[in-house]
């Protein structure tokens, strides 16, 4: 019986170690770690409105030349369980051509054009009059598969990046700048899973069939936003399977082992060998 106890105790400790390790891996990492799913190349231009935003895939680096004061837009897809990180770098004109400091800001909006708050990062940065560049970072909240209608939680779909200068000397408007924007994400695993999911991701735009239908009905389809990042490289997540099923199965196995172990401890040694049956 002592051997059985040792075996069961070892199994319980092994199971607890496995679940603890999985939980530690799924825990939130305080440091952003953008994934580089692509080769780093990306679009070489930016849109100037939500409707004309340039599509950008995660892992790509978008570059664009612009004039100081322009609003620059990109759009990228983000799926449930992902925590996206947006980084932007602005190369400023030579200091001799500038008349003072400049403050730049990066903002992120979801498919419903709701501004999403940055969990941490340098969303707004000021470059001194002699600085050559300014770098910005925005780490978004984890995208949820579903949320209440009143909530402002980030949901699967398209996300818009807007980069612009918010404070500068009036004489510096129109000076040429060079921008770089990159988007990456980290999968948060089962810790971010929730019950339910959207029937469709929040991807603005209309298909050609919907366009034709709107035209036939006399609806002005051009009034709808058409800029969309499409879908992630591996498609939108769907189905009932999540990693939480592993936790459920592991918990059930540990409960069964604990029950067997408790039974072996409390059942006693049974009838002594020197006592005859029926005594």
Tab-separated table of C-alpha atoms in Angstrom:
chain	number	residue	atom	x	y	z
A	1	UNK	CA	0.000	0.000	0.000
A	2	UNK	CA	2.876	2.353	0.727
A	3	UNK	CA	4.112	1.809	-2.813
A	4	UNK	CA	0.678	2.683	-4.180
A	5	UNK	CA	0.684	5.876	-2.141
A	6	UNK	CA	4.071	6.860	-3.490
A	7	UNK	CA	2.930	6.243	-7.070
A	8	UNK	CA	-0.252	8.282	-6.609
A	9	UNK	CA	1.587	11.081	-4.835
A	10	UNK	CA	4.114	11.220	-7.668
A	11	UNK	CA	1.330	11.380	-10.250
A	12	UNK	CA	-0.363	14.227	-8.384
A	13	UNK	CA	2.870	16.212	-8.148
A	14	UNK	CA	3.595	15.647	-11.844
A	15	UNK	CA	0.130	16.816	-12.836
A	16	UNK	CA	0.401	19.911	-10.670
A	17	UNK	CA	3.790	20.718	-12.177
A	18	UNK	CA	2.409	20.413	-15.717
A	19	UNK	CA	-0.580	22.665	-15.013
A	20	UNK	CA	1.587	25.194	-13.170
A	21	UNK	CA	4.008	25.336	-16.092
A	22	UNK	CA	1.166	25.834	-18.547
A	23	UNK	CA	-0.276	28.599	-16.418
A	24	UNK	CA	3.052	30.364	-16.211
A	25	UNK	CA	3.453	30.195	-19.980
A	26	UNK	CA	-0.025	31.617	-20.526
A	27	UNK	CA	0.399	34.426	-18.005
A	28	UNK	CA	0.698	37.990	-19.230
A	29	UNK	CA	4.201	39.036	-20.146
A	30	UNK	CA	4.903	42.637	-19.039
A	31	UNK	CA	7.319	43.204	-21.913
A	32	UNK	CA	5.976	43.572	-25.449
A	33	UNK	CA	7.223	40.920	-27.849
A	34	UNK	CA	6.021	41.592	-31.383
A	35	UNK	CA	6.053	38.529	-33.578
A	36	UNK	CA	7.814	38.715	-36.912
A	37	UNK	CA	5.610	36.538	-39.085
A	38	UNK	CA	6.748	38.199	-42.293
A	39	UNK	CA	10.065	39.145	-43.815
A	40	UNK	CA	9.790	42.731	-42.600
A	41	UNK	CA	8.884	44.220	-45.976
A	42	UNK	CA	5.626	46.063	-46.302
A	43	UNK	CA	3.755	48.848	-48.076
A	44	UNK	CA	5.607	52.020	-49.013
A	45	UNK	CA	2.734	54.454	-48.670
A	46	UNK	CA	0.053	55.480	-46.185
A	47	UNK	CA	-3.552	56.500	-46.476
A	48	UNK	CA	-4.812	59.892	-45.411
A	49	UNK	CA	-8.244	58.850	-44.062
A	50	UNK	CA	-9.920	55.817	-42.549
A	51	UNK	CA	-11.371	54.950	-45.958
A	52	UNK	CA	-8.003	55.066	-47.707
A	53	UNK	CA	-5.917	53.418	-44.977
A	54	UNK	CA	-3.125	51.216	-46.327
A	55	UNK	CA	-3.393	47.504	-45.501
A	56	UNK	CA	-0.588	46.175	-43.301
A	57	UNK	CA	-0.044	42.619	-42.085
A	58	UNK	CA	1.462	41.773	-38.718
A	59	UNK	CA	5.210	41.394	-38.929
A	60	UNK	CA	5.543	43.790	-41.853
A	61	UNK	CA	7.189	47.211	-41.695
A	62	UNK	CA	5.358	49.969	-43.548
A	63	UNK	CA	7.264	53.028	-44.744
A	64	UNK	CA	5.949	56.267	-46.160
A	65	UNK	CA	7.124	59.741	-47.015
A	66	UNK	CA	4.818	62.547	-45.961
A	67	UNK	CA	4.580	66.195	-45.072
A	68	UNK	CA	4.546	67.379	-41.490
A	69	UNK	CA	0.917	67.885	-40.516
A	70	UNK	CA	-0.484	65.034	-42.624
A	71	UNK	CA	-2.667	62.364	-41.029
A	72	UNK	CA	-1.268	58.948	-41.940
A	73	UNK	CA	-3.401	55.790	-41.721
A	74	UNK	CA	-2.696	52.051	-41.876
A	75	UNK	CA	-5.028	49.129	-41.118
A	76	UNK	CA	-4.118	45.655	-39.861
A	77	UNK	CA	-6.050	42.547	-38.719
A	78	UNK	CA	-6.004	41.333	-35.099
A	79	UNK	CA	-7.600	38.097	-33.938
A	80	UNK	CA	-8.971	36.883	-30.604
A	81	UNK	CA	-6.285	36.183	-28.017
A	82	UNK	CA	-3.709	38.495	-29.587
A	83	UNK	CA	-2.102	41.435	-27.821
A	84	UNK	CA	-0.936	43.770	-30.562
A	85	UNK	CA	2.015	46.140	-30.323
A	86	UNK	CA	2.287	49.105	-32.679
A	87	UNK	CA	5.639	50.841	-33.065
A	88	UNK	CA	6.248	53.983	-35.102
A	89	UNK	CA	9.396	55.880	-35.991
A	90	UNK	CA	9.438	59.335	-37.563
A	91	UNK	CA	12.611	60.652	-39.168
A	92	UNK	CA	12.453	64.434	-38.965
A	93	UNK	CA	13.926	67.052	-41.308
A	94	UNK	CA	17.345	68.476	-40.560
A	95	UNK	CA	17.386	70.597	-37.441
A	96	UNK	CA	18.479	73.634	-39.447
A	97	UNK	CA	15.162	73.566	-41.308
A	98	UNK	CA	13.022	73.326	-38.182
A	99	UNK	CA	11.879	76.109	-35.871
A	100	UNK	CA	11.284	74.209	-32.633
A	101	UNK	CA	10.252	70.958	-30.992
A	102	UNK	CA	7.640	68.639	-32.463
A	103	UNK	CA	5.192	66.331	-30.680
A	104	UNK	CA	3.968	63.246	-32.527
A	105	UNK	CA	1.243	60.798	-31.529
A	106	UNK	CA	0.077	57.341	-32.618
A	107	UNK	CA	-3.550	56.297	-32.088
A	108	UNK	CA	-5.277	52.964	-32.728
A	109	UNK	CA	-8.961	52.494	-33.586
A	110	UNK	CA	-10.948	49.276	-33.971
A	111	UNK	CA	-13.271	48.287	-36.817
A	112	UNK	CA	-16.043	50.420	-35.304
A	113	UNK	CA	-13.650	53.392	-35.162
A	114	UNK	CA	-13.584	53.297	-31.398
A	115	UNK	CA	-10.304	54.613	-30.082
A	116	UNK	CA	-8.469	51.884	-28.186
A	117	UNK	CA	-6.432	52.741	-25.130
A	118	UNK	CA	-2.779	51.749	-24.907
A	119	UNK	CA	-1.970	49.525	-21.932
A	120	UNK	CA	1.536	50.924	-21.854
A	121	UNK	CA	4.121	52.370	-24.167
A	122	UNK	CA	5.078	55.816	-25.375
A	123	UNK	CA	2.025	56.870	-27.339
A	124	UNK	CA	3.046	60.536	-27.546
A	125	UNK	CA	6.623	61.697	-27.959
A	126	UNK	CA	8.273	65.095	-28.232
A	127	UNK	CA	11.388	65.583	-30.316
A	128	UNK	CA	13.650	68.478	-29.413
A	129	UNK	CA	14.623	71.009	-32.052
A	130	UNK	CA	17.915	69.182	-32.657
A	131	UNK	CA	16.545	65.604	-32.515
A	132	UNK	CA	16.715	63.482	-35.649
A	133	UNK	CA	13.919	60.990	-34.876
A	134	UNK	CA	11.012	60.325	-32.538
A	135	UNK	CA	9.853	56.790	-31.684
A	136	UNK	CA	6.419	55.786	-30.382
A	137	UNK	CA	4.930	52.551	-29.026
A	138	UNK	CA	1.386	51.456	-28.203
A	139	UNK	CA	0.649	48.070	-26.606
A	140	UNK	CA	-3.053	47.328	-26.934
A	141	UNK	CA	-5.252	45.237	-24.669
A	142	UNK	CA	-5.770	41.596	-25.551
A	143	UNK	CA	-8.401	41.090	-28.256
A	144	UNK	CA	-11.468	39.297	-26.899
A	145	UNK	CA	-13.596	36.848	-28.853
A	146	UNK	CA	-16.771	38.378	-27.431
A	147	UNK	CA	-17.865	41.266	-25.198
A	148	UNK	CA	-20.946	42.983	-23.857
A	149	UNK	CA	-22.526	45.598	-26.111
A	150	UNK	CA	-21.823	48.368	-23.612
A	151	UNK	CA	-18.150	47.447	-23.282
A	152	UNK	CA	-15.295	49.021	-25.213
A	153	UNK	CA	-13.267	45.808	-25.304
A	154	UNK	CA	-11.140	45.195	-28.400
A	155	UNK	CA	-12.778	42.611	-30.669
A	156	UNK	CA	-11.495	40.591	-33.654
A	157	UNK	CA	-11.312	42.547	-36.887
A	158	UNK	CA	-9.512	45.450	-38.517
A	159	UNK	CA	-7.523	47.974	-36.502
A	160	UNK	CA	-6.526	51.403	-37.779
A	161	UNK	CA	-3.246	53.095	-36.936
A	162	UNK	CA	-3.155	56.887	-37.161
A	163	UNK	CA	0.130	58.786	-36.961
A	164	UNK	CA	0.334	62.556	-36.934
A	165	UNK	CA	2.023	65.549	-35.365
A	166	UNK	CA	-0.037	67.229	-32.636
A	167	UNK	CA	2.162	70.154	-31.643
A	168	UNK	CA	4.814	72.076	-33.597
A	169	UNK	CA	5.858	75.509	-34.742
A	170	UNK	CA	3.497	76.811	-37.420
A	171	UNK	CA	6.425	77.437	-39.755
A	172	UNK	CA	7.306	73.718	-39.736
A	173	UNK	CA	4.048	72.591	-41.355
A	174	UNK	CA	4.685	70.940	-44.686
A	175	UNK	CA	8.294	69.909	-44.056
A	176	UNK	CA	9.062	66.418	-45.420
A	177	UNK	CA	9.320	63.492	-42.990
A	178	UNK	CA	9.873	59.754	-43.322
A	179	UNK	CA	7.790	57.310	-41.259
A	180	UNK	CA	8.092	53.630	-40.345
A	181	UNK	CA	5.276	51.657	-38.722
A	182	UNK	CA	5.377	48.030	-37.602
A	183	UNK	CA	2.714	45.868	-35.995
A	184	UNK	CA	3.306	42.629	-34.114
A	185	UNK	CA	1.373	40.613	-31.573
A	186	UNK	CA	1.751	37.988	-28.888
A	187	UNK	CA	-0.768	35.183	-28.413
A	188	UNK	CA	-1.998	35.193	-24.818
A	189	UNK	CA	-3.238	31.591	-24.943
A	190	UNK	CA	-6.041	30.146	-22.855
A	191	UNK	CA	-5.868	32.915	-20.269
A	192	UNK	CA	-7.607	35.205	-22.775
A	193	UNK	CA	-10.357	32.768	-23.832
A	194	UNK	CA	-13.961	33.764	-23.112
A	195	UNK	CA	-17.333	32.168	-23.699
A	196	UNK	CA	-18.992	32.985	-26.999
A	197	UNK	CA	-17.669	34.704	-30.069
A	198	UNK	CA	-18.623	37.126	-32.813
A	199	UNK	CA	-20.492	35.702	-35.787
A	200	UNK	CA	-18.179	37.764	-38.003
A	201	UNK	CA	-15.076	39.843	-37.251
A	202	UNK	CA	-15.364	43.630	-37.309
A	203	UNK	CA	-13.954	44.148	-40.794
A	204	UNK	CA	-15.361	47.279	-42.489
A	205	UNK	CA	-16.048	47.316	-46.209
A	206	UNK	CA	-18.543	45.755	-48.580
A	207	UNK	CA	-18.095	42.914	-51.021
A	208	UNK	CA	-18.737	43.273	-54.716
A	209	UNK	CA	-22.093	41.511	-54.312
A	210	UNK	CA	-23.132	43.892	-51.546
A	211	UNK	CA	-21.922	46.795	-53.682
A	212	UNK	CA	-24.125	45.689	-56.569
A	213	UNK	CA	-27.078	45.187	-54.219
A	214	UNK	CA	-26.661	48.662	-52.746
A	215	UNK	CA	-26.426	50.193	-56.209
A	216	UNK	CA	-29.611	48.393	-57.257
A	217	UNK	CA	-31.412	49.664	-54.164
A	218	UNK	CA	-30.200	53.191	-54.754
A	219	UNK	CA	-27.980	53.142	-51.673
A	220	UNK	CA	-24.772	55.135	-51.786
A	221	UNK	CA	-22.298	52.380	-50.938
A	222	UNK	CA	-19.383	54.781	-51.334
A	223	UNK	CA	-20.408	56.337	-48.016
A	224	UNK	CA	-19.321	53.165	-46.259
A	225	UNK	CA	-15.707	52.680	-45.122
A	226	UNK	CA	-13.899	50.420	-47.587
A	227	UNK	CA	-10.385	50.175	-46.191
A	228	UNK	CA	-9.826	46.720	-44.749
A	229	UNK	CA	-6.768	44.692	-43.825
A	230	UNK	CA	-8.454	41.455	-44.866
A	231	UNK	CA	-7.806	38.554	-42.511
A	232	UNK	CA	-4.737	37.144	-40.732
A	233	UNK	CA	-2.411	34.848	-42.675
A	234	UNK	CA	-3.822	31.753	-40.944
A	235	UNK	CA	-7.449	32.979	-41.042
A	236	UNK	CA	-9.774	34.045	-38.262
A	237	UNK	CA	-9.988	31.756	-35.254
A	238	UNK	CA	-13.271	29.851	-34.954
A	239	UNK	CA	-14.799	26.709	-33.483
A	240	UNK	CA	-15.420	25.455	-29.982
A	241	UNK	CA	-11.872	24.295	-29.202
A	242	UNK	CA	-9.710	26.352	-26.835
A	243	UNK	CA	-6.766	25.440	-24.649
A	244	UNK	CA	-9.061	25.647	-21.629
A	245	UNK	CA	-10.248	22.146	-22.508
A	246	UNK	CA	-6.764	20.938	-21.562
A	247	UNK	CA	-7.126	22.593	-18.166
A	248	UNK	CA	-10.544	20.985	-17.715
A	249	UNK	CA	-9.247	17.526	-18.610
A	250	UNK	CA	-6.154	17.973	-16.429
A	251	UNK	CA	-8.256	19.112	-13.484
A	252	UNK	CA	-10.573	16.114	-13.859
A	253	UNK	CA	-7.604	13.737	-13.955
A	254	UNK	CA	-6.079	15.281	-10.836
A	255	UNK	CA	-9.429	15.064	-9.040
A	256	UNK	CA	-9.713	11.370	-9.901
A	257	UNK	CA	-6.175	10.673	-8.681
A	258	UNK	CA	-6.858	12.607	-5.488
A	259	UNK	CA	-9.998	10.538	-4.904
A	260	UNK	CA	-8.116	7.268	-5.344
A	261	UNK	CA	-5.320	8.476	-3.095
A	262	UNK	CA	-7.795	9.553	-0.406
A	263	UNK	CA	-9.519	6.174	-0.562
A	264	UNK	CA	-6.256	4.271	-0.087
A	265	UNK	CA	-5.435	6.415	2.959
A	266	UNK	CA	-8.815	6.138	4.695
A	267	UNK	CA	-9.901	2.543	3.940
A	268	UNK	CA	-7.582	1.042	6.574
A	269	UNK	CA	-5.612	-2.207	6.396
A	270	UNK	CA	-8.641	-4.497	6.189
A	271	UNK	CA	-9.011	-7.777	8.126
A	272	UNK	CA	-5.846	-8.906	9.890
A	273	UNK	CA	-4.425	-12.138	8.486
A	274	UNK	CA	-4.615	-13.921	11.858
A	275	UNK	CA	-8.362	-13.305	12.251
A	276	UNK	CA	-10.478	-15.967	10.529
A	277	UNK	CA	-13.358	-14.883	8.249
A	278	UNK	CA	-16.638	-14.320	10.051
A	279	UNK	CA	-14.951	-13.838	13.414
